[in-house]
PDB file of C-alpha atoms (C1' of nucleotides) in Angstrom:
ATOM      1  CA  MET F  24       2.230   0.194 -33.023  1.00  0.00           C
ATOM      2  CA  ARG F  25       2.972   3.029 -30.646  1.00  0.00           C
ATOM      3  CA  ILE F  26       2.171   3.237 -26.973  1.00  0.00           C
ATOM      4  CA  GLY F  27      -1.075   5.115 -27.354  1.00  0.00           C
ATOM      5  CA  GLU F  28      -2.592   2.499 -29.596  1.00  0.00           C
ATOM      6  CA  LEU F  29      -1.511  -0.336 -27.350  1.00  0.00           C
ATOM      7  CA  SER F  30      -3.050   1.555 -24.471  1.00  0.00           C
ATOM      8  CA  ARG F  31      -6.337   1.809 -26.340  1.00  0.00           C
ATOM      9  CA  LEU F  32      -6.181  -1.852 -27.323  1.00  0.00           C
ATOM     10  CA  THR F  33      -5.554  -3.122 -23.838  1.00  0.00           C
ATOM     11  CA  GLY F  34      -7.173  -0.606 -21.564  1.00  0.00           C
ATOM     12  CA  ALA F  35      -3.902  -0.130 -19.713  1.00  0.00           C
ATOM     13  CA  SER F  36      -2.857   3.470 -19.235  1.00  0.00           C
ATOM     14  CA  VAL F  37       0.209   4.742 -21.030  1.00  0.00           C
ATOM     15  CA  ARG F  38       1.791   5.171 -17.644  1.00  0.00           C
ATOM     16  CA  SER F  39       1.118   1.547 -16.798  1.00  0.00           C
ATOM     17  CA  LEU F  40       2.652   0.312 -20.031  1.00  0.00           C
ATOM     18  CA  ARG F  41       5.818   2.240 -19.316  1.00  0.00           C
ATOM     19  CA  TYR F  42       5.766   0.881 -15.809  1.00  0.00           C
ATOM     20  CA  TYR F  43       5.476  -2.695 -17.053  1.00  0.00           C
ATOM     21  CA  GLU F  44       8.481  -2.083 -19.244  1.00  0.00           C
ATOM     22  CA  GLU F  45      10.393  -0.629 -16.317  1.00  0.00           C
ATOM     23  CA  GLN F  46       9.606  -3.848 -14.460  1.00  0.00           C
ATOM     24  CA  GLY F  47      10.964  -5.882 -17.340  1.00  0.00           C
ATOM     25  CA  LEU F  48       7.591  -7.254 -18.423  1.00  0.00           C
ATOM     26  CA  LEU F  49       7.602  -5.640 -21.849  1.00  0.00           C
ATOM     27  CA  ARG F  50      10.470  -4.963 -24.221  1.00  0.00           C
ATOM     28  CA  PRO F  51       9.261  -2.767 -27.050  1.00  0.00           C
ATOM     29  CA  LEU F  52      11.609  -1.792 -29.837  1.00  0.00           C
ATOM     30  CA  ARG F  53      12.659   1.822 -30.133  1.00  0.00           C
ATOM     31  CA  ARG F  54      12.411   4.063 -33.130  1.00  0.00           C
ATOM     32  CA  PRO F  55      15.326   6.373 -33.824  1.00  0.00           C
ATOM     33  CA  SER F  56      13.255   9.090 -32.208  1.00  0.00           C
ATOM     34  CA  GLY F  57      13.051   7.117 -29.006  1.00  0.00           C
ATOM     35  CA  TYR F  58       9.407   6.247 -29.499  1.00  0.00           C
ATOM     36  CA  ARG F  59       8.442   2.781 -28.298  1.00  0.00           C
ATOM     37  CA  GLU F  60       7.333   0.406 -31.048  1.00  0.00           C
ATOM     38  CA  TYR F  61       5.181  -2.511 -29.922  1.00  0.00           C
ATOM     39  CA  ARG F  62       4.401  -5.731 -31.718  1.00  0.00           C
ATOM     40  CA  GLU F  63       0.968  -7.248 -32.088  1.00  0.00           C
ATOM     41  CA  GLU F  64       1.675  -9.954 -29.525  1.00  0.00           C
ATOM     42  CA  ASP F  65       2.361  -7.357 -26.904  1.00  0.00           C
ATOM     43  CA  ALA F  66      -1.362  -6.770 -26.612  1.00  0.00           C
ATOM     44  CA  ALA F  67      -1.834 -10.358 -25.472  1.00  0.00           C
ATOM     45  CA  THR F  68       1.097  -9.982 -23.111  1.00  0.00           C
ATOM     46  CA  VAL F  69      -0.403  -6.875 -21.561  1.00  0.00           C
ATOM     47  CA  ARG F  70      -3.725  -8.590 -21.116  1.00  0.00           C
ATOM     48  CA  GLY F  71      -1.912 -11.431 -19.424  1.00  0.00           C
ATOM     49  CA  ILE F  72      -0.069  -9.043 -17.154  1.00  0.00           C
ATOM     50  CA  ARG F  73      -3.271  -7.347 -16.135  1.00  0.00           C
ATOM     51  CA  LEU F  74      -4.968 -10.637 -15.510  1.00  0.00           C
ATOM     52  CA  LEU F  75      -2.187 -11.758 -13.227  1.00  0.00           C
ATOM     53  CA  LEU F  76      -2.033  -8.372 -11.518  1.00  0.00           C
ATOM     54  CA  ALA F  77      -5.750  -8.582 -10.895  1.00  0.00           C
ATOM     55  CA  ALA F  78      -5.098 -12.004  -9.426  1.00  0.00           C
ATOM     56  CA  GLY F  79      -2.869 -10.312  -6.894  1.00  0.00           C
ATOM     57  CA  LEU F  80       0.517 -11.315  -8.294  1.00  0.00           C
ATOM     58  CA  SER F  81       3.268  -8.726  -8.009  1.00  0.00           C
ATOM     59  CA  THR F  82       5.069  -7.504 -11.088  1.00  0.00           C
ATOM     60  CA  THR F  83       8.124  -9.295  -9.776  1.00  0.00           C
ATOM     61  CA  THR F  84       6.351 -12.625  -9.702  1.00  0.00           C
ATOM     62  CA  ILE F  85       4.772 -11.952 -13.050  1.00  0.00           C
ATOM     63  CA  GLY F  86       8.238 -11.313 -14.378  1.00  0.00           C
ATOM     64  CA  GLU F  87       9.268 -14.793 -13.306  1.00  0.00           C
ATOM     65  CA  VAL F  88       6.266 -16.402 -14.874  1.00  0.00           C
ATOM     66  CA  LEU F  89       5.817 -14.372 -18.015  1.00  0.00           C
ATOM     67  CA  PRO F  90       8.846 -15.549 -20.001  1.00  0.00           C
ATOM     68  CA  CYS F  91       7.268 -18.984 -20.036  1.00  0.00           C
ATOM     69  CA  MET F  92       4.162 -17.851 -21.826  1.00  0.00           C
ATOM     70  CA  VAL F  93       3.411 -17.287 -25.458  1.00  0.00           C
ATOM     71  CA  ASP F  94       0.862 -15.381 -27.441  1.00  0.00           C
ATOM     72  CA  ASP F  95      -2.194 -17.517 -28.021  1.00  0.00           C
ATOM     73  CA  GLY F  96      -3.880 -15.296 -30.567  1.00  0.00           C
ATOM     74  CA  GLU F  97      -6.137 -13.622 -28.031  1.00  0.00           C
ATOM     75  CA  MET F  98      -4.660 -14.461 -24.698  1.00  0.00           C
ATOM     76  CA  LEU F  99      -1.480 -15.622 -23.090  1.00  0.00           C
ATOM     77  CA  ALA F 100      -0.821 -19.327 -22.834  1.00  0.00           C
ATOM     78  CA  PRO F 101       1.885 -21.208 -20.931  1.00  0.00           C
ATOM     79  CA  ALA F 102       4.788 -22.454 -22.985  1.00  0.00           C
ATOM     80  CA  CYS F 103       6.652 -24.606 -20.504  1.00  0.00           C
ATOM     81  CA  GLY F 104       6.277 -26.270 -17.153  1.00  0.00           C
ATOM     82  CA  GLY F 105       8.923 -24.303 -15.305  1.00  0.00           C
ATOM     83  CA  MET F 106       6.423 -21.812 -14.074  1.00  0.00           C
ATOM     84  CA  ILE F 107       4.084 -24.296 -12.466  1.00  0.00           C
ATOM     85  CA  PRO F 108       5.553 -24.175  -8.963  1.00  0.00           C
ATOM     86  CA  ASP F 109       5.313 -20.388  -8.971  1.00  0.00           C
ATOM     87  CA  LEU F 110       1.735 -20.461 -10.097  1.00  0.00           C
ATOM     88  CA  LEU F 111       0.857 -23.090  -7.538  1.00  0.00           C
ATOM     89  CA  ARG F 112       2.386 -20.951  -4.838  1.00  0.00           C
ATOM     90  CA  GLU F 113       0.270 -18.040  -5.968  1.00  0.00           C
ATOM     91  CA  ARG F 114      -2.749 -20.262  -6.067  1.00  0.00           C
ATOM     92  CA  GLU F 115      -2.063 -21.145  -2.456  1.00  0.00           C
ATOM     93  CA  ARG F 116      -1.726 -17.502  -1.589  1.00  0.00           C
ATOM     94  CA  LEU F 117      -5.030 -16.669  -3.199  1.00  0.00           C
ATOM     95  CA  SER F 118      -6.789 -19.479  -1.389  1.00  0.00           C
ATOM     96  CA  ALA F 119      -5.313 -18.426   1.915  1.00  0.00           C
ATOM     97  CA  ALA F 120      -6.153 -14.774   1.382  1.00  0.00           C
ATOM     98  CA  ALA F 121      -9.723 -15.626   0.496  1.00  0.00           C
ATOM     99  CA  ALA F 122      -9.986 -17.870   3.526  1.00  0.00           C
ATOM    100  CA  ASP F 123      -8.699 -15.023   5.704  1.00  0.00           C
ATOM    101  CA  LEU F 124     -11.329 -12.707   4.355  1.00  0.00           C
ATOM    102  CA  LEU F 125     -14.082 -15.210   4.923  1.00  0.00           C
ATOM    103  CA  ALA F 126     -12.856 -15.875   8.436  1.00  0.00           C
ATOM    104  CA  ALA F 127     -12.881 -12.144   9.100  1.00  0.00           C
ATOM    105  CA  ARG F 128     -16.382 -11.999   7.744  1.00  0.00           C
ATOM    106  CA  ASP F 129     -17.414 -14.739  10.115  1.00  0.00           C
ATOM    107  CA  ARG F 130     -16.078 -12.720  12.995  1.00  0.00           C
ATOM    108  CA  LEU F 131     -18.078  -9.767  11.798  1.00  0.00           C
ATOM    109  CA  ASP F 132     -21.079 -12.044  11.641  1.00  0.00           C
ATOM    110  CA  ALA F 133     -20.475 -13.068  15.204  1.00  0.00           C
ATOM    111  CA  ILE F 134     -20.498  -9.435  16.220  1.00  0.00           C
ATOM    112  CA  LEU F 135     -23.602  -8.814  14.178  1.00  0.00           C
ATOM    113  CA  ALA F 136     -25.306 -11.770  15.798  1.00  0.00           C
ATOM    114  CA  THR F 137     -24.752 -10.305  19.250  1.00  0.00           C
ATOM    115  CA  THR F 138     -25.912  -6.969  18.023  1.00  0.00           C
ATOM    116  CA  SER F 139     -29.234  -8.105  16.648  1.00  0.00           C
ATOM    117  CA  ALA F 140     -30.216  -9.086  20.162  1.00  0.00           C
ATOM    118  CA  LEU F 141     -30.281  -5.445  21.179  1.00  0.00           C
ATOM    119  CA  ASP F 142     -31.521  -4.093  17.925  1.00  0.00           C
ATOM    120  CA  PRO F 143     -33.558  -1.358  19.599  1.00  0.00           C
ATOM    121  CA  VAL F 144     -31.029   1.367  19.012  1.00  0.00           C
ATOM    122  CA  ASP F 145     -29.586   2.775  22.147  1.00  0.00           C
ATOM    123  CA  PRO F 146     -27.361   5.631  21.070  1.00  0.00           C
ATOM    124  CA  SER F 147     -27.201   7.131  24.541  1.00  0.00           C
ATOM    125  CA  GLU F 148     -24.431   4.807  25.540  1.00  0.00           C
ATOM    126  CA  CYS F 149     -22.568   5.584  22.351  1.00  0.00           C
ATOM    127  CA  GLU F 150     -22.347   9.248  23.175  1.00  0.00           C
ATOM    128  CA  ALA F 151     -20.904   8.398  26.541  1.00  0.00           C
ATOM    129  CA  ILE F 152     -18.024   6.446  25.072  1.00  0.00           C
ATOM    130  CA  ALA F 153     -17.562   8.234  21.780  1.00  0.00           C
ATOM    131  CA  PRO F 154     -14.056   9.533  21.064  1.00  0.00           C
ATOM    132  CA  ALA F 155     -13.339  13.218  21.093  1.00  0.00           C
ATOM    133  CA  THR F 156     -14.363  15.368  18.164  1.00  0.00           C
TER     134      THR F 156
ATOM    135  CA  MET Q  29      -1.005   0.458  32.897  1.00  0.00           C
ATOM    136  CA  ARG Q  30       1.550   2.051  30.629  1.00  0.00           C
ATOM    137  CA  ILE Q  31       1.954   1.603  26.918  1.00  0.00           C
ATOM    138  CA  GLY Q  32       4.576  -1.105  27.098  1.00  0.00           C
ATOM    139  CA  GLU Q  33       2.419  -3.377  29.192  1.00  0.00           C
ATOM    140  CA  LEU Q  34      -0.595  -2.855  26.959  1.00  0.00           C
ATOM    141  CA  SER Q  35       1.619  -3.684  24.019  1.00  0.00           C
ATOM    142  CA  ARG Q  36       2.671  -6.920  25.655  1.00  0.00           C
ATOM    143  CA  LEU Q  37      -0.916  -7.739  26.587  1.00  0.00           C
ATOM    144  CA  THR Q  38      -2.296  -7.214  23.124  1.00  0.00           C
ATOM    145  CA  GLY Q  39       0.536  -7.983  20.789  1.00  0.00           C
ATOM    146  CA  ALA Q  40       0.202  -4.571  19.185  1.00  0.00           C
ATOM    147  CA  SER Q  41       3.440  -2.645  18.845  1.00  0.00           C
ATOM    148  CA  VAL Q  42       3.905   0.496  20.889  1.00  0.00           C
ATOM    149  CA  ARG Q  43       3.939   2.394  17.628  1.00  0.00           C
ATOM    150  CA  SER Q  44       0.599   0.954  16.642  1.00  0.00           C
ATOM    151  CA  LEU Q  45      -0.978   1.847  19.962  1.00  0.00           C
ATOM    152  CA  ARG Q  46       0.105   5.438  19.521  1.00  0.00           C
ATOM    153  CA  TYR Q  47      -1.224   5.329  15.989  1.00  0.00           C
ATOM    154  CA  TYR Q  48      -4.595   4.059  17.142  1.00  0.00           C
ATOM    155  CA  GLU Q  49      -4.767   6.948  19.563  1.00  0.00           C
ATOM    156  CA  GLU Q  50      -3.840   9.378  16.810  1.00  0.00           C
ATOM    157  CA  GLN Q  51      -6.754   7.966  14.829  1.00  0.00           C
ATOM    158  CA  GLY Q  52      -9.083   8.545  17.744  1.00  0.00           C
ATOM    159  CA  LEU Q  53      -9.557   4.875  18.563  1.00  0.00           C
ATOM    160  CA  LEU Q  54      -7.994   5.043  22.020  1.00  0.00           C
ATOM    161  CA  ARG Q  55      -8.029   7.821  24.579  1.00  0.00           C
ATOM    162  CA  PRO Q  56      -5.623   6.978  27.366  1.00  0.00           C
ATOM    163  CA  LEU Q  57      -5.272   9.287  30.329  1.00  0.00           C
ATOM    164  CA  ARG Q  58      -2.041  11.168  30.763  1.00  0.00           C
ATOM    165  CA  ARG Q  59       0.194  11.263  33.764  1.00  0.00           C
ATOM    166  CA  PRO Q  60       1.688  14.611  34.702  1.00  0.00           C
ATOM    167  CA  SER Q  61       4.855  13.383  33.042  1.00  0.00           C
ATOM    168  CA  GLY Q  62       3.004  12.920  29.773  1.00  0.00           C
ATOM    169  CA  TYR Q  63       3.068   9.147  29.999  1.00  0.00           C
ATOM    170  CA  ARG Q  64      -0.051   7.452  28.671  1.00  0.00           C
ATOM    171  CA  GLU Q  65      -2.072   5.598  31.282  1.00  0.00           C
ATOM    172  CA  TYR Q  66      -4.350   2.875  29.951  1.00  0.00           C
ATOM    173  CA  ARG Q  67      -7.301   1.210  31.631  1.00  0.00           C
ATOM    174  CA  GLU Q  68      -7.922  -2.507  31.743  1.00  0.00           C
ATOM    175  CA  GLU Q  69     -10.721  -2.291  29.170  1.00  0.00           C
ATOM    176  CA  ASP Q  70      -8.348  -0.811  26.663  1.00  0.00           C
ATOM    177  CA  ALA Q  71      -6.854  -4.242  26.134  1.00  0.00           C
ATOM    178  CA  ALA Q  72     -10.221  -5.500  24.898  1.00  0.00           C
ATOM    179  CA  THR Q  73     -10.584  -2.414  22.753  1.00  0.00           C
ATOM    180  CA  VAL Q  74      -7.204  -2.969  21.153  1.00  0.00           C
ATOM    181  CA  ARG Q  75      -8.037  -6.586  20.460  1.00  0.00           C
ATOM    182  CA  GLY Q  76     -11.242  -5.400  18.829  1.00  0.00           C
ATOM    183  CA  ILE Q  77      -9.370  -2.872  16.738  1.00  0.00           C
ATOM    184  CA  ARG Q  78      -6.924  -5.484  15.539  1.00  0.00           C
ATOM    185  CA  LEU Q  79      -9.683  -7.898  14.752  1.00  0.00           C
ATOM    186  CA  LEU Q  80     -11.463  -5.327  12.636  1.00  0.00           C
ATOM    187  CA  LEU Q  81      -8.214  -4.220  11.021  1.00  0.00           C
ATOM    188  CA  ALA Q  82      -7.466  -7.813  10.142  1.00  0.00           C
ATOM    189  CA  ALA Q  83     -10.944  -7.947   8.664  1.00  0.00           C
ATOM    190  CA  GLY Q  84      -9.882  -5.203   6.323  1.00  0.00           C
ATOM    191  CA  LEU Q  85     -11.694  -2.280   7.923  1.00  0.00           C
ATOM    192  CA  SER Q  86      -9.889   1.039   7.883  1.00  0.00           C
ATOM    193  CA  THR Q  87      -9.150   2.883  11.098  1.00  0.00           C
ATOM    194  CA  THR Q  88     -11.652   5.477   9.948  1.00  0.00           C
ATOM    195  CA  THR Q  89     -14.432   2.925   9.686  1.00  0.00           C
ATOM    196  CA  ILE Q  90     -13.392   1.351  12.944  1.00  0.00           C
ATOM    197  CA  GLY Q  91     -13.628   4.777  14.484  1.00  0.00           C
ATOM    198  CA  GLU Q  92     -17.251   4.990  13.432  1.00  0.00           C
ATOM    199  CA  VAL Q  93     -18.066   1.579  14.761  1.00  0.00           C
ATOM    200  CA  LEU Q  94     -15.983   1.434  17.894  1.00  0.00           C
ATOM    201  CA  PRO Q  95     -17.870   3.961  20.048  1.00  0.00           C
ATOM    202  CA  CYS Q  96     -20.808   1.585  19.911  1.00  0.00           C
ATOM    203  CA  MET Q  97     -18.951  -1.258  21.512  1.00  0.00           C
ATOM    204  CA  VAL Q  98     -18.245  -2.095  25.116  1.00  0.00           C
ATOM    205  CA  ASP Q  99     -15.758  -4.210  26.959  1.00  0.00           C
ATOM    206  CA  ASP Q 100     -17.053  -7.717  27.308  1.00  0.00           C
ATOM    207  CA  GLY Q 101     -14.505  -8.981  29.778  1.00  0.00           C
ATOM    208  CA  GLU Q 102     -12.353 -10.595  27.143  1.00  0.00           C
ATOM    209  CA  MET Q 103     -13.502  -9.147  23.886  1.00  0.00           C
ATOM    210  CA  LEU Q 104     -15.405  -6.254  22.473  1.00  0.00           C
ATOM    211  CA  ALA Q 105     -19.175  -6.496  22.212  1.00  0.00           C
ATOM    212  CA  PRO Q 106     -21.623  -4.201  20.434  1.00  0.00           C
ATOM    213  CA  ALA Q 107     -23.578  -1.809  22.619  1.00  0.00           C
ATOM    214  CA  CYS Q 108     -26.090  -0.356  20.206  1.00  0.00           C
ATOM    215  CA  GLY Q 109     -27.637  -0.907  16.814  1.00  0.00           C
ATOM    216  CA  GLY Q 110     -26.411   2.225  15.125  1.00  0.00           C
ATOM    217  CA  MET Q 111     -23.355   0.467  13.800  1.00  0.00           C
ATOM    218  CA  ILE Q 112     -25.214  -2.280  12.000  1.00  0.00           C
ATOM    219  CA  PRO Q 113     -25.379  -0.619   8.572  1.00  0.00           C
ATOM    220  CA  ASP Q 114     -21.657   0.040   8.675  1.00  0.00           C
ATOM    221  CA  LEU Q 115     -20.900  -3.515   9.606  1.00  0.00           C
ATOM    222  CA  LEU Q 116     -23.205  -4.850   6.943  1.00  0.00           C
ATOM    223  CA  ARG Q 117     -21.449  -2.712   4.363  1.00  0.00           C
ATOM    224  CA  GLU Q 118     -18.114  -4.119   5.477  1.00  0.00           C
ATOM    225  CA  ARG Q 119     -19.551  -7.593   5.383  1.00  0.00           C
ATOM    226  CA  GLU Q 120     -20.507  -6.990   1.782  1.00  0.00           C
ATOM    227  CA  ARG Q 121     -17.044  -5.719   1.013  1.00  0.00           C
ATOM    228  CA  LEU Q 122     -15.444  -8.780   2.534  1.00  0.00           C
ATOM    229  CA  SER Q 123     -17.690 -11.088   0.567  1.00  0.00           C
ATOM    230  CA  ALA Q 124     -16.935  -9.251  -2.650  1.00  0.00           C
ATOM    231  CA  ALA Q 125     -13.201  -9.195  -2.005  1.00  0.00           C
ATOM    232  CA  ALA Q 126     -13.168 -12.914  -1.269  1.00  0.00           C
ATOM    233  CA  ALA Q 127     -15.160 -13.585  -4.414  1.00  0.00           C
ATOM    234  CA  ASP Q 128     -12.657 -11.546  -6.420  1.00  0.00           C
ATOM    235  CA  LEU Q 129      -9.795 -13.584  -5.053  1.00  0.00           C
ATOM    236  CA  LEU Q 130     -11.507 -16.844  -5.817  1.00  0.00           C
ATOM    237  CA  ALA Q 131     -12.320 -15.671  -9.323  1.00  0.00           C
ATOM    238  CA  ALA Q 132      -8.680 -14.772  -9.811  1.00  0.00           C
ATOM    239  CA  ARG Q 133      -7.728 -18.186  -8.546  1.00  0.00           C
ATOM    240  CA  ASP Q 134     -10.036 -19.738 -11.082  1.00  0.00           C
ATOM    241  CA  ARG Q 135      -8.258 -17.861 -13.830  1.00  0.00           C
ATOM    242  CA  LEU Q 136      -4.959 -19.145 -12.525  1.00  0.00           C
ATOM    243  CA  ASP Q 137      -6.447 -22.609 -12.545  1.00  0.00           C
ATOM    244  CA  ALA Q 138      -7.416 -22.155 -16.166  1.00  0.00           C
ATOM    245  CA  ILE Q 139      -3.826 -21.302 -16.989  1.00  0.00           C
ATOM    246  CA  LEU Q 140      -2.569 -24.235 -14.966  1.00  0.00           C
ATOM    247  CA  ALA Q 141      -4.957 -26.546 -16.752  1.00  0.00           C
ATOM    248  CA  THR Q 142      -3.473 -25.591 -20.119  1.00  0.00           C
ATOM    249  CA  THR Q 143      -0.017 -25.984 -18.688  1.00  0.00           C
ATOM    250  CA  SER Q 144      -0.428 -29.498 -17.406  1.00  0.00           C
ATOM    251  CA  ALA Q 145      -0.932 -30.610 -21.002  1.00  0.00           C
ATOM    252  CA  LEU Q 146       2.702 -29.843 -21.783  1.00  0.00           C
ATOM    253  CA  ASP Q 147       4.100 -30.783 -18.429  1.00  0.00           C
ATOM    254  CA  PRO Q 148       7.344 -32.139 -19.944  1.00  0.00           C
ATOM    255  CA  VAL Q 149       9.367 -29.073 -19.158  1.00  0.00           C
ATOM    256  CA  ASP Q 150      10.632 -27.314 -22.209  1.00  0.00           C
ATOM    257  CA  PRO Q 151      12.804 -24.500 -20.942  1.00  0.00           C
ATOM    258  CA  SER Q 152      14.431 -23.913 -24.291  1.00  0.00           C
ATOM    259  CA  GLU Q 153      11.581 -21.779 -25.438  1.00  0.00           C
ATOM    260  CA  CYS Q 154      11.705 -19.827 -22.203  1.00  0.00           C
ATOM    261  CA  GLU Q 155      15.243 -18.729 -22.827  1.00  0.00           C
ATOM    262  CA  ALA Q 156      14.277 -17.449 -26.224  1.00  0.00           C
ATOM    263  CA  ILE Q 157      11.612 -15.151 -24.870  1.00  0.00           C
ATOM    264  CA  ALA Q 158      13.010 -14.360 -21.466  1.00  0.00           C
ATOM    265  CA  PRO Q 159      13.378 -10.654 -20.650  1.00  0.00           C
ATOM    266  CA  ALA Q 160      16.789  -9.082 -20.410  1.00  0.00           C
ATOM    267  CA  THR Q 161      18.916  -9.672 -17.375  1.00  0.00           C
TER     268      THR Q 161
ATOM    269  C1'  DC U  23      21.923   9.932  43.064  1.00  0.00           C
ATOM    270  C1'  DT U  24      22.800   7.111  39.360  1.00  0.00           C
ATOM    271  C1'  DG U  25      21.919   4.067  35.606  1.00  0.00           C
ATOM    272  C1'  DG U  26      19.156   1.329  32.701  1.00  0.00           C
ATOM    273  C1'  DA U  27      14.635   0.662  31.127  1.00  0.00           C
ATOM    274  C1'  DC U  28      10.873   3.040  29.688  1.00  0.00           C
ATOM    275  C1'  DT U  29       8.388   6.770  27.516  1.00  0.00           C
ATOM    276  C1'  DC U  30       7.708  11.083  25.093  1.00  0.00           C
ATOM    277  C1'  DT U  31       7.292  13.758  20.422  1.00  0.00           C
ATOM    278  C1'  DC U  32       8.507  14.621  15.875  1.00  0.00           C
ATOM    279  C1'  DA U  33       9.201  12.976  11.405  1.00  0.00           C
ATOM    280  C1'  DC U  34      11.035  10.338   7.613  1.00  0.00           C
ATOM    281  C1'  DA U  35      10.968   5.473   5.284  1.00  0.00           C
ATOM    282  C1'  DT U  36       8.430   1.524   3.454  1.00  0.00           C
ATOM    283  C1'  DC U  37       5.636  -1.039  -0.174  1.00  0.00           C
ATOM    284  C1'  DG U  38       3.361  -1.061  -5.220  1.00  0.00           C
ATOM    285  C1'  DG U  39       0.990   0.268  -8.937  1.00  0.00           C
ATOM    286  C1'  DC U  40      -0.013   3.812 -10.736  1.00  0.00           C
ATOM    287  C1'  DG U  41      -1.681   9.425 -11.376  1.00  0.00           C
ATOM    288  C1'  DT U  42      -0.027  13.591 -12.748  1.00  0.00           C
ATOM    289  C1'  DG U  43       2.528  17.200 -14.068  1.00  0.00           C
ATOM    290  C1'  DA U  44       6.881  19.747 -16.263  1.00  0.00           C
ATOM    291  C1'  DG U  45       9.685  20.635 -19.979  1.00  0.00           C
ATOM    292  C1'  DA U  46      11.144  19.066 -24.363  1.00  0.00           C
ATOM    293  C1'  DG U  47      11.274  16.512 -28.674  1.00  0.00           C
ATOM    294  C1'  DT U  48       8.496  14.023 -32.795  1.00  0.00           C
ATOM    295  C1'  DC U  49       5.134  13.062 -36.195  1.00  0.00           C
ATOM    296  C1'  DA U  50       1.931  13.954 -39.742  1.00  0.00           C
ATOM    297  C1'  DA U  51      -1.521  16.726 -42.004  1.00  0.00           C
ATOM    298  C1'  DC U  52      -2.188  21.082 -43.979  1.00  0.00           C
TER     299       DC U  52
ATOM    300  C1'  DG L  14       6.537  25.802 -41.686  1.00  0.00           C
ATOM    301  C1'  DT L  15       3.171  25.547 -38.464  1.00  0.00           C
ATOM    302  C1'  DT L  16       0.017  23.498 -35.584  1.00  0.00           C
ATOM    303  C1'  DG L  17      -1.859  20.041 -32.617  1.00  0.00           C
ATOM    304  C1'  DA L  18      -1.628  15.421 -31.188  1.00  0.00           C
ATOM    305  C1'  DC L  19       1.546  12.275 -29.568  1.00  0.00           C
ATOM    306  C1'  DT L  20       5.624  10.774 -27.191  1.00  0.00           C
ATOM    307  C1'  DC L  21       9.818  11.106 -24.452  1.00  0.00           C
ATOM    308  C1'  DT L  22      12.196  11.265 -19.595  1.00  0.00           C
ATOM    309  C1'  DC L  23      12.414  12.543 -15.004  1.00  0.00           C
ATOM    310  C1'  DA L  24      10.348  12.746 -10.642  1.00  0.00           C
ATOM    311  C1'  DC L  25       7.133  13.690  -6.909  1.00  0.00           C
ATOM    312  C1'  DG L  26       2.392  12.360  -4.829  1.00  0.00           C
ATOM    313  C1'  DC L  27      -0.699   8.879  -2.949  1.00  0.00           C
ATOM    314  C1'  DC L  28      -2.722   5.498   0.278  1.00  0.00           C
ATOM    315  C1'  DG L  29      -2.443   3.152   5.217  1.00  0.00           C
ATOM    316  C1'  DA L  30      -0.520   0.908   8.848  1.00  0.00           C
ATOM    317  C1'  DT L  31       3.712   0.517  10.748  1.00  0.00           C
ATOM    318  C1'  DG L  32       8.980   0.461  11.254  1.00  0.00           C
ATOM    319  C1'  DT L  33      12.669   3.071  12.785  1.00  0.00           C
ATOM    320  C1'  DG L  34      15.631   6.488  14.647  1.00  0.00           C
ATOM    321  C1'  DA L  35      16.846  10.952  16.995  1.00  0.00           C
ATOM    322  C1'  DG L  36      16.984  13.619  20.914  1.00  0.00           C
ATOM    323  C1'  DA L  37      15.066  14.378  25.350  1.00  0.00           C
ATOM    324  C1'  DG L  38      12.553  13.541  29.572  1.00  0.00           C
ATOM    325  C1'  DT L  39      10.757   9.925  33.383  1.00  0.00           C
ATOM    326  C1'  DC L  40      10.567   6.116  36.484  1.00  0.00           C
ATOM    327  C1'  DC L  41      12.329   3.171  39.913  1.00  0.00           C
ATOM    328  C1'  DA L  42      15.561  -0.125  42.045  1.00  0.00           C
ATOM    329  C1'  DG L  43      20.009  -0.233  44.107  1.00  0.00           C
TER     330       DG L  43
END
DNA sequence: CTGGACTCTCACATCGGCGTGAGAGTCAAC
DNA sequence: GTTGACTCTCACGCCGATGTGAGAGTCCAG
C-alpha cells in the first residue's frame, strides 16, 4: 500500500510516517517512481510506534526496542528478551515522571490549602503587587 | 542584591532570572548603571516560580497567579482567592498528565508481560528484522 | 588606575515530533 | 492527453525554558 492508505489505516499523518522512516523505524520498499510501498505488517508497526511515543519514549529508544518486535496480527508483540532492560528503564522513567507530577500536585494542594483560609477574595492586595502591564 | 547573588541563593541561573523578568514575573529595580537590584523577597518569589515551573505551569500561567502571592519569609504564600480557579485547573492538568503516564506504563507492562513468556533471549530473530545501520 | 569579576543587551542554538508550504513528478480514470 | 488526486524531496516554523557567546560597560579591592 502507499503512504496515504497507511496514514488512513493508522491515524498517523503522512508527515509522521515519513518522519518515522527518517528515524529508521520504518523501511518501506520503493517503487521505480520513488513512491513508498508499505507492507501490511507496517500498520501494526506504526501502531506500536505511536503507542510507545504516547508512552513518552523517544524515537531513538523506540528504534532500539522495535527490531525485537513482530507483527501480532493486530498489534506489535515482543520477539526476544533483549529489549527488556530498555523497557524496564522506560518503565522506571514513567513511574518517576508520574511521581514528580503527583508531588507537584501535592505542593499545589498545599498552596490551595493555605488559600482556602482566606477565601474571601481580597484583590486589593493583588493590584498592589501585580506586574506591569 | 545583584543578580549573581540571587542566582546563588535560589539555584536559578542568571539567564533564567533575566528570563523570568522578561516574562513579567520579576521586577527588579535598576541601578543607574543598569544593574538589576533585587530585594530580599525576590528570593522567595523565585523559589515559588521554580516550584510552579517544576509543577508544569507555564510562565504565562505563573504570571497570572503570582501577583496574588506574598513573601512568607521562606516561601511564597497566597494572598487572595482570585487565583484559585487557575490553580484548580492546573491541579486537574497535573492529575490528568499523571494518569496518562501511568496508563502508558500499564501498556508497557502489558508488553513486558508478553515478553517474560519468552525470556530465553533469542536475538537471532532480531537481526533478521533489525533496521539498517 | 588597573585588573579581574561581574553585569549589561542582543541574539542565535537546543530538543523533538511534527505542521506546512513550494516546486516537481506520478498515477489512474476519462 | 488531460485532469485531479497523490506522492516525492527539501526545508523552514513552532513551542518553552534555557544555554551560550559576543562585545561592551561597571564595580571594587589593591
